[in-house]
mmCIF file of C-alpha atoms in Angstrom:
data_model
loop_
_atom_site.group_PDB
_atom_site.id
_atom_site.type_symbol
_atom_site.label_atom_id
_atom_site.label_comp_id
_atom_site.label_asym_id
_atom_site.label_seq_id
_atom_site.Cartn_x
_atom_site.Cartn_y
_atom_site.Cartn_z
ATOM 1 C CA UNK A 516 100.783 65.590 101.940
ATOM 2 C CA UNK A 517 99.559 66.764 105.293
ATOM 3 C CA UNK A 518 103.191 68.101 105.819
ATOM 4 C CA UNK A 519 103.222 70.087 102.329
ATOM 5 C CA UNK A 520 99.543 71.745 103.661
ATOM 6 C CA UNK A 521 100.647 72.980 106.518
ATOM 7 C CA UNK A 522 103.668 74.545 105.322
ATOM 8 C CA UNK A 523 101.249 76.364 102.365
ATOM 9 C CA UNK A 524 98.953 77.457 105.296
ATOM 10 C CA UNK A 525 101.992 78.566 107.469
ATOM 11 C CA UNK A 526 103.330 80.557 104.975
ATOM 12 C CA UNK A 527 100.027 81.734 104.000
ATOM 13 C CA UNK A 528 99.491 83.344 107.225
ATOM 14 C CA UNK A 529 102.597 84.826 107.399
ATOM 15 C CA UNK A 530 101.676 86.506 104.417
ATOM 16 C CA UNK A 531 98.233 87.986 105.194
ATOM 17 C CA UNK A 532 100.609 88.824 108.171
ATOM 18 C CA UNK A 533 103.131 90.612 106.022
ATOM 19 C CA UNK A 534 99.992 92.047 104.061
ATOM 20 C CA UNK A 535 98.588 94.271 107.681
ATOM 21 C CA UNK A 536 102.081 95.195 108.383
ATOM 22 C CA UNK A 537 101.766 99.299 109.140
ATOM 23 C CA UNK A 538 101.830 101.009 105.881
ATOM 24 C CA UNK A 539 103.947 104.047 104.550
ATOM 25 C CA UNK A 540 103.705 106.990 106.702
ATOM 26 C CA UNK A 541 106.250 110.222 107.724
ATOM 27 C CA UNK A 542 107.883 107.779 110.086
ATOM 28 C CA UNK A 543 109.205 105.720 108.158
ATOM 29 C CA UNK A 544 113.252 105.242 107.560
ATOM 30 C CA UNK A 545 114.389 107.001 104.837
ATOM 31 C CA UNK A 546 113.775 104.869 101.443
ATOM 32 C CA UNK A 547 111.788 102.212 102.418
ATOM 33 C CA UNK A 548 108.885 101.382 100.251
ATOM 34 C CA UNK A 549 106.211 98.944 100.942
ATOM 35 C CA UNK A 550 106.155 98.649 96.788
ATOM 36 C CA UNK A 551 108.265 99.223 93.973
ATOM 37 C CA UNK A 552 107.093 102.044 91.864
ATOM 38 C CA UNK A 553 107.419 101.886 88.310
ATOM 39 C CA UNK A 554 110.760 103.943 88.222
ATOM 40 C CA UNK A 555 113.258 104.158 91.096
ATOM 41 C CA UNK A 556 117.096 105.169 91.367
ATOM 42 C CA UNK A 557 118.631 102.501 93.862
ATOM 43 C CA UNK A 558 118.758 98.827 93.885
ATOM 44 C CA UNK A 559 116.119 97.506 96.747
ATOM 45 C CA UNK A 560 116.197 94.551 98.734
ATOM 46 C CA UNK A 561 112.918 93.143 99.500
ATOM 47 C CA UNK A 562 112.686 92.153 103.059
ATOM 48 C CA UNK A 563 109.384 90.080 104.986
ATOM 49 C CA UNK A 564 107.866 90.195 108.750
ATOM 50 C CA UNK A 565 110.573 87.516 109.179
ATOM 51 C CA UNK A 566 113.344 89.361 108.812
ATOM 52 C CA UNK A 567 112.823 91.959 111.822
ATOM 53 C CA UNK A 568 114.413 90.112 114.087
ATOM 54 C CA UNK A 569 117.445 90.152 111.939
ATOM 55 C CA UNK A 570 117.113 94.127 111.301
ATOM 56 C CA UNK A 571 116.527 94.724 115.548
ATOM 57 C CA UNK A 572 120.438 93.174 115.431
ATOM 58 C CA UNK A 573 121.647 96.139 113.575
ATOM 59 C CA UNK A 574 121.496 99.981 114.327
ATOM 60 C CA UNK A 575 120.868 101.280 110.955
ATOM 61 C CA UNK A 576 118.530 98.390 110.133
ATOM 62 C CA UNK A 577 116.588 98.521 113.160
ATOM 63 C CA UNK A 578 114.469 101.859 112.082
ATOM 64 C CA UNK A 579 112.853 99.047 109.259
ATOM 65 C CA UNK A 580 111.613 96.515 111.741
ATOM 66 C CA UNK A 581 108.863 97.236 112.141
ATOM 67 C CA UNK A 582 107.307 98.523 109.118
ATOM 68 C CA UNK A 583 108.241 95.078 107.436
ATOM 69 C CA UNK A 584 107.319 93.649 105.033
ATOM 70 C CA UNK A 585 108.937 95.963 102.332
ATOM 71 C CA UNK A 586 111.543 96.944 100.094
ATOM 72 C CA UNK A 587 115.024 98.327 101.842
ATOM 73 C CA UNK A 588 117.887 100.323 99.874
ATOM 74 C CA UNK A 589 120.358 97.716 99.410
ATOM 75 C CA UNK A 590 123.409 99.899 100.183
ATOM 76 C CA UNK A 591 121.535 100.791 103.759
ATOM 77 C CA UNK A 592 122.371 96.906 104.016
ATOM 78 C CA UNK A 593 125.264 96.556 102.536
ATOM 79 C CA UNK A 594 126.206 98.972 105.129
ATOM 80 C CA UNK A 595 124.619 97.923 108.187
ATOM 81 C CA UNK A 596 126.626 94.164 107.632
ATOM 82 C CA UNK A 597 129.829 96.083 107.172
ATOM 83 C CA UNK A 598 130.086 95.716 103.059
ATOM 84 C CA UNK A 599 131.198 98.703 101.065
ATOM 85 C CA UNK A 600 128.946 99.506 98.159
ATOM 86 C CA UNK A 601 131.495 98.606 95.244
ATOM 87 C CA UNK A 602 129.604 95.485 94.349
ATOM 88 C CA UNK A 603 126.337 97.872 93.911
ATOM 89 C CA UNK A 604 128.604 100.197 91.302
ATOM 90 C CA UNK A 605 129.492 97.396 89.799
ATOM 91 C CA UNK A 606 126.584 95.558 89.716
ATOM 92 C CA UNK A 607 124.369 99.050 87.908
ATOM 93 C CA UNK A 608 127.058 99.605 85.837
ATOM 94 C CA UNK A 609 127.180 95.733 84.321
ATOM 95 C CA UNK A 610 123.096 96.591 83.942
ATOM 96 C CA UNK A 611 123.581 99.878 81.812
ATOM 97 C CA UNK A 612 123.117 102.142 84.785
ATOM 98 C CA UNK A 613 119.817 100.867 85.825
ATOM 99 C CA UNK A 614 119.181 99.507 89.349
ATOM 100 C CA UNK A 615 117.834 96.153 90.329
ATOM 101 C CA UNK A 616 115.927 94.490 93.097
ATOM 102 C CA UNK A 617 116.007 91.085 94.850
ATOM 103 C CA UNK A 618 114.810 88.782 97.674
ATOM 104 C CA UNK A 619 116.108 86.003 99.786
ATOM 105 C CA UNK A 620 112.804 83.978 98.616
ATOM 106 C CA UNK A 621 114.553 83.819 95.161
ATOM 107 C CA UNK A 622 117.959 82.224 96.268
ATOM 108 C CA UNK A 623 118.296 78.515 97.113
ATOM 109 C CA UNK A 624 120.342 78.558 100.396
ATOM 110 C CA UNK A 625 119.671 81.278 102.784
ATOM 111 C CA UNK A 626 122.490 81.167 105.187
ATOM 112 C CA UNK A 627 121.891 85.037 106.747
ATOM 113 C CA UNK A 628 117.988 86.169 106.125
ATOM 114 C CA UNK A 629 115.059 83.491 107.228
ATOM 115 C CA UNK A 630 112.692 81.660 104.152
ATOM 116 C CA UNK A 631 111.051 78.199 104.761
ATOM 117 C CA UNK A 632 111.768 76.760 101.306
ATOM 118 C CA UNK A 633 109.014 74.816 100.024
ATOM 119 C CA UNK A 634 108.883 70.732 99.435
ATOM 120 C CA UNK A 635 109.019 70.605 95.454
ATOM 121 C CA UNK A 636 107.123 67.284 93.943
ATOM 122 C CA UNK A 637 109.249 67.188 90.399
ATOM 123 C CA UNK A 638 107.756 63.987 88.493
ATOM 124 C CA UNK A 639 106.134 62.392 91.380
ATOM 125 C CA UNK A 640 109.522 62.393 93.540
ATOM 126 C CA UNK A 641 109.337 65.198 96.423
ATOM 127 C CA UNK A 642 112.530 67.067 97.739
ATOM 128 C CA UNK A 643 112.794 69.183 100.904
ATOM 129 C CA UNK A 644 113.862 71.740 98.730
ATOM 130 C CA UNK A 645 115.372 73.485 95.046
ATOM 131 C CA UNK A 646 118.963 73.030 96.624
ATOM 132 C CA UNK A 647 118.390 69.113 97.114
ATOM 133 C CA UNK A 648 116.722 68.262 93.828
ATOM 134 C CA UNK A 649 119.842 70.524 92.270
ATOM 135 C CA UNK A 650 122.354 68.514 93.632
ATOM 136 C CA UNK A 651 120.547 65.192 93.163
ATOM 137 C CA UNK A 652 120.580 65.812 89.687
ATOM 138 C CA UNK A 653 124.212 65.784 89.438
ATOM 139 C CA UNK A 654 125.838 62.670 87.204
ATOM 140 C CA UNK A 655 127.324 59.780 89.343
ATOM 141 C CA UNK A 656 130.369 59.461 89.067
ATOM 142 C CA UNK A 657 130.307 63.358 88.892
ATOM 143 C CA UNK A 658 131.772 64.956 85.667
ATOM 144 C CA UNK A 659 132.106 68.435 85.454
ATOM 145 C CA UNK A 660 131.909 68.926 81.888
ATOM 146 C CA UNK A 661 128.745 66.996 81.693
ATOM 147 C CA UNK A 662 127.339 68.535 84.667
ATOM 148 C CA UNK A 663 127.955 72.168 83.065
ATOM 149 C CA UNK A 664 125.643 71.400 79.911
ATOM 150 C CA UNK A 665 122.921 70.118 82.518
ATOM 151 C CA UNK A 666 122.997 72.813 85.612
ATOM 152 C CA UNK A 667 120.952 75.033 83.495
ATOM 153 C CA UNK A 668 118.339 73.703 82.794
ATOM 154 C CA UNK A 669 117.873 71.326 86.067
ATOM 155 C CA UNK A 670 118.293 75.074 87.626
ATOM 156 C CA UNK A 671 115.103 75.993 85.231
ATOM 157 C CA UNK A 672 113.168 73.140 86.159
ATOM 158 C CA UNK A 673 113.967 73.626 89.874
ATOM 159 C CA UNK A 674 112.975 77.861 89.815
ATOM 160 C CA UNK A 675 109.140 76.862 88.212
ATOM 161 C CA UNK A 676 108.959 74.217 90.920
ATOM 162 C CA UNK A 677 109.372 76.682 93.272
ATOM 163 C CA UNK A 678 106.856 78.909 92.120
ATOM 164 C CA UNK A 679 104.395 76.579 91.572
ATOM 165 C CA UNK A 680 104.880 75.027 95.284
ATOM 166 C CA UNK A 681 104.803 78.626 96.251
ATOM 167 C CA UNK A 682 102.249 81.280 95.591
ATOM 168 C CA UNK A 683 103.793 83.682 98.275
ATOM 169 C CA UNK A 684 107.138 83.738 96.153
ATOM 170 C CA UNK A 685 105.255 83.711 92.634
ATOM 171 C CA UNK A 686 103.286 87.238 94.170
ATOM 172 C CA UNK A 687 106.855 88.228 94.896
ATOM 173 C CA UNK A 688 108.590 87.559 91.652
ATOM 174 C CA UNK A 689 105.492 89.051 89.747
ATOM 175 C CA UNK A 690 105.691 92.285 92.150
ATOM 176 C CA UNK A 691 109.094 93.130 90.502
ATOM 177 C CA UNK A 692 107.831 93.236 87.220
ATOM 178 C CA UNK A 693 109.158 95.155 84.920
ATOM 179 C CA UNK A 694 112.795 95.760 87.087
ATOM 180 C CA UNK A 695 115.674 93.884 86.641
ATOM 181 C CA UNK A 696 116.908 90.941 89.113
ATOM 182 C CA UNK A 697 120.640 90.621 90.383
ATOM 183 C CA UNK A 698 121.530 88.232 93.080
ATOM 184 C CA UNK A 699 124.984 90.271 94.569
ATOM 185 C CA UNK A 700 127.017 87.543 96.087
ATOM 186 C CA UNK A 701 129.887 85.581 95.368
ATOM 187 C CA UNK A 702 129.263 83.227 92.888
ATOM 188 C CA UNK A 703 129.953 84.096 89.140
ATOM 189 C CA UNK A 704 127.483 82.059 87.483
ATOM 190 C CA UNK A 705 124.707 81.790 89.649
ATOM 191 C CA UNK A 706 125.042 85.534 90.477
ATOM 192 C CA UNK A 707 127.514 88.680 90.277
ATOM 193 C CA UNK A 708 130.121 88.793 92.059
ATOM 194 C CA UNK A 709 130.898 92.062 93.747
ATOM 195 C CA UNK A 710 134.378 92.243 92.478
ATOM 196 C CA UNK A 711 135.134 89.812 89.464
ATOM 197 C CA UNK A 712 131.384 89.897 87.917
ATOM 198 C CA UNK A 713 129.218 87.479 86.857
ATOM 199 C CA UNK A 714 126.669 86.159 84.507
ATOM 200 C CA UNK A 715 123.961 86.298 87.204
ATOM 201 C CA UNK A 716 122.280 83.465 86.022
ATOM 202 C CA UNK A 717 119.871 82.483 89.010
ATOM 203 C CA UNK A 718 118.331 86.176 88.187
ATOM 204 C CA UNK A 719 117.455 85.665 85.118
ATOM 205 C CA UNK A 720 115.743 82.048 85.079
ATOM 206 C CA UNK A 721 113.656 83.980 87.572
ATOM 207 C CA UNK A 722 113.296 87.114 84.710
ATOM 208 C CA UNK A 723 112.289 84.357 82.090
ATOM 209 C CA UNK A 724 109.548 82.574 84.302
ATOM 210 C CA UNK A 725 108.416 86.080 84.917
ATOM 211 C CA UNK A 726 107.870 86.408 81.244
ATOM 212 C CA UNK A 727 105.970 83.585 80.693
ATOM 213 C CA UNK A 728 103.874 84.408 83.712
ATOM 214 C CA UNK A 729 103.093 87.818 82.742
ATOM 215 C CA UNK A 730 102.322 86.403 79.101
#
């Protein structure tokens, strides 16, 4: 218990942090927002105070330091990590023409930008994180066609766990409201894949809780 405070009151202050960042001004980069208007032409990528350090690595990244926390074109991204932006056409075009946004805080695994997951309790048995009480639901001995009628909704259950052990990601998910979600990575369940597609399925568990928070 004393371990699950402390990470809420870390991440609380790196949010009130986040919230006295420097606000929009003329000298900002180029399409960064510190908020997602209602109607916007590019996908965005929202990035925290914890991610400047990352950005300070890269030349055409490093202009957003330090106005984080905020929302960064994703094809400034894409092209600052040396990706070309054919997943991003393919990605709008799969949503009707209509661009998305997304966050680290709403994957699992975060193998590139920096989010403390939170410790879920799921019916009185804690996990350090979504990932772990994913894979501990798997069936022993593992069968794959069982395990694909189950990784839904133990995905579900894991994504409101989330939210509910973390009020800093619900603020986030609710912020994005109405806009579509795509996670861009390769994985064609879970996400879209830049080249082959995908049913970007992480996204829209996140959509649906989104719904029934907003309800």
């Amino acid at each position: 218990k004393e371990r699950a405070a402390m990470g809420n009151t870390t991440m609380r202050k790196k949010f009130q942090k986040d919230k006295e960042s420097p606000a929009n001004n003329k000298d900002t980069p180029a399409g960064f927002m510190k908020s997602i208007p209602r109607q916007f032409q590019d996908p965005y990528l929202y990035l925290s105070a914890a991610q400047s350090t990352i950005c300070l690595r890269y030349i055409s990244l490093a202009p957003f330091a330090q106005y984080l926390p905020g929302w960064v074109p994703q094809r400034e991204v894409a092209k600052a990590l040396g990706y070309s932006e054919h997943g991003i056409r393919n990605a709008m075009k799969h949503l009707g023409g209509q661009p998305y946004v997304w966050a680290t805080e709403f994957e699992n695994v975060h193998a590139f930008w920096h989010f403390d997951e939170p410790i879920l309790n799921i019916d009185g048995i804690k996990y350090k994180d979504s990932e772990a009480f994913y894979h501990a639901q798997k069936p022993k001995p593992f069968d794959a066609k069982v395990w694909d009628t189950q990784r839904l909704n133990v995905m579900r259950t894991a994504v409101r766990a989330k939210i509910k052990a973390s009020p800093d990601m619900k603020d986030l998910l609710m912020s994005t409201y109405p806009h579509s979600l795509l996670s861009l990575k390769p994985d064609s369940f879970w996400g879209f894949d830049p080249t082959y597609g995908g049913e970007n399925m992480l996204a829209k568990l996140l959509e649906e809780a989104r719904e029934e928070l907003k309800a």
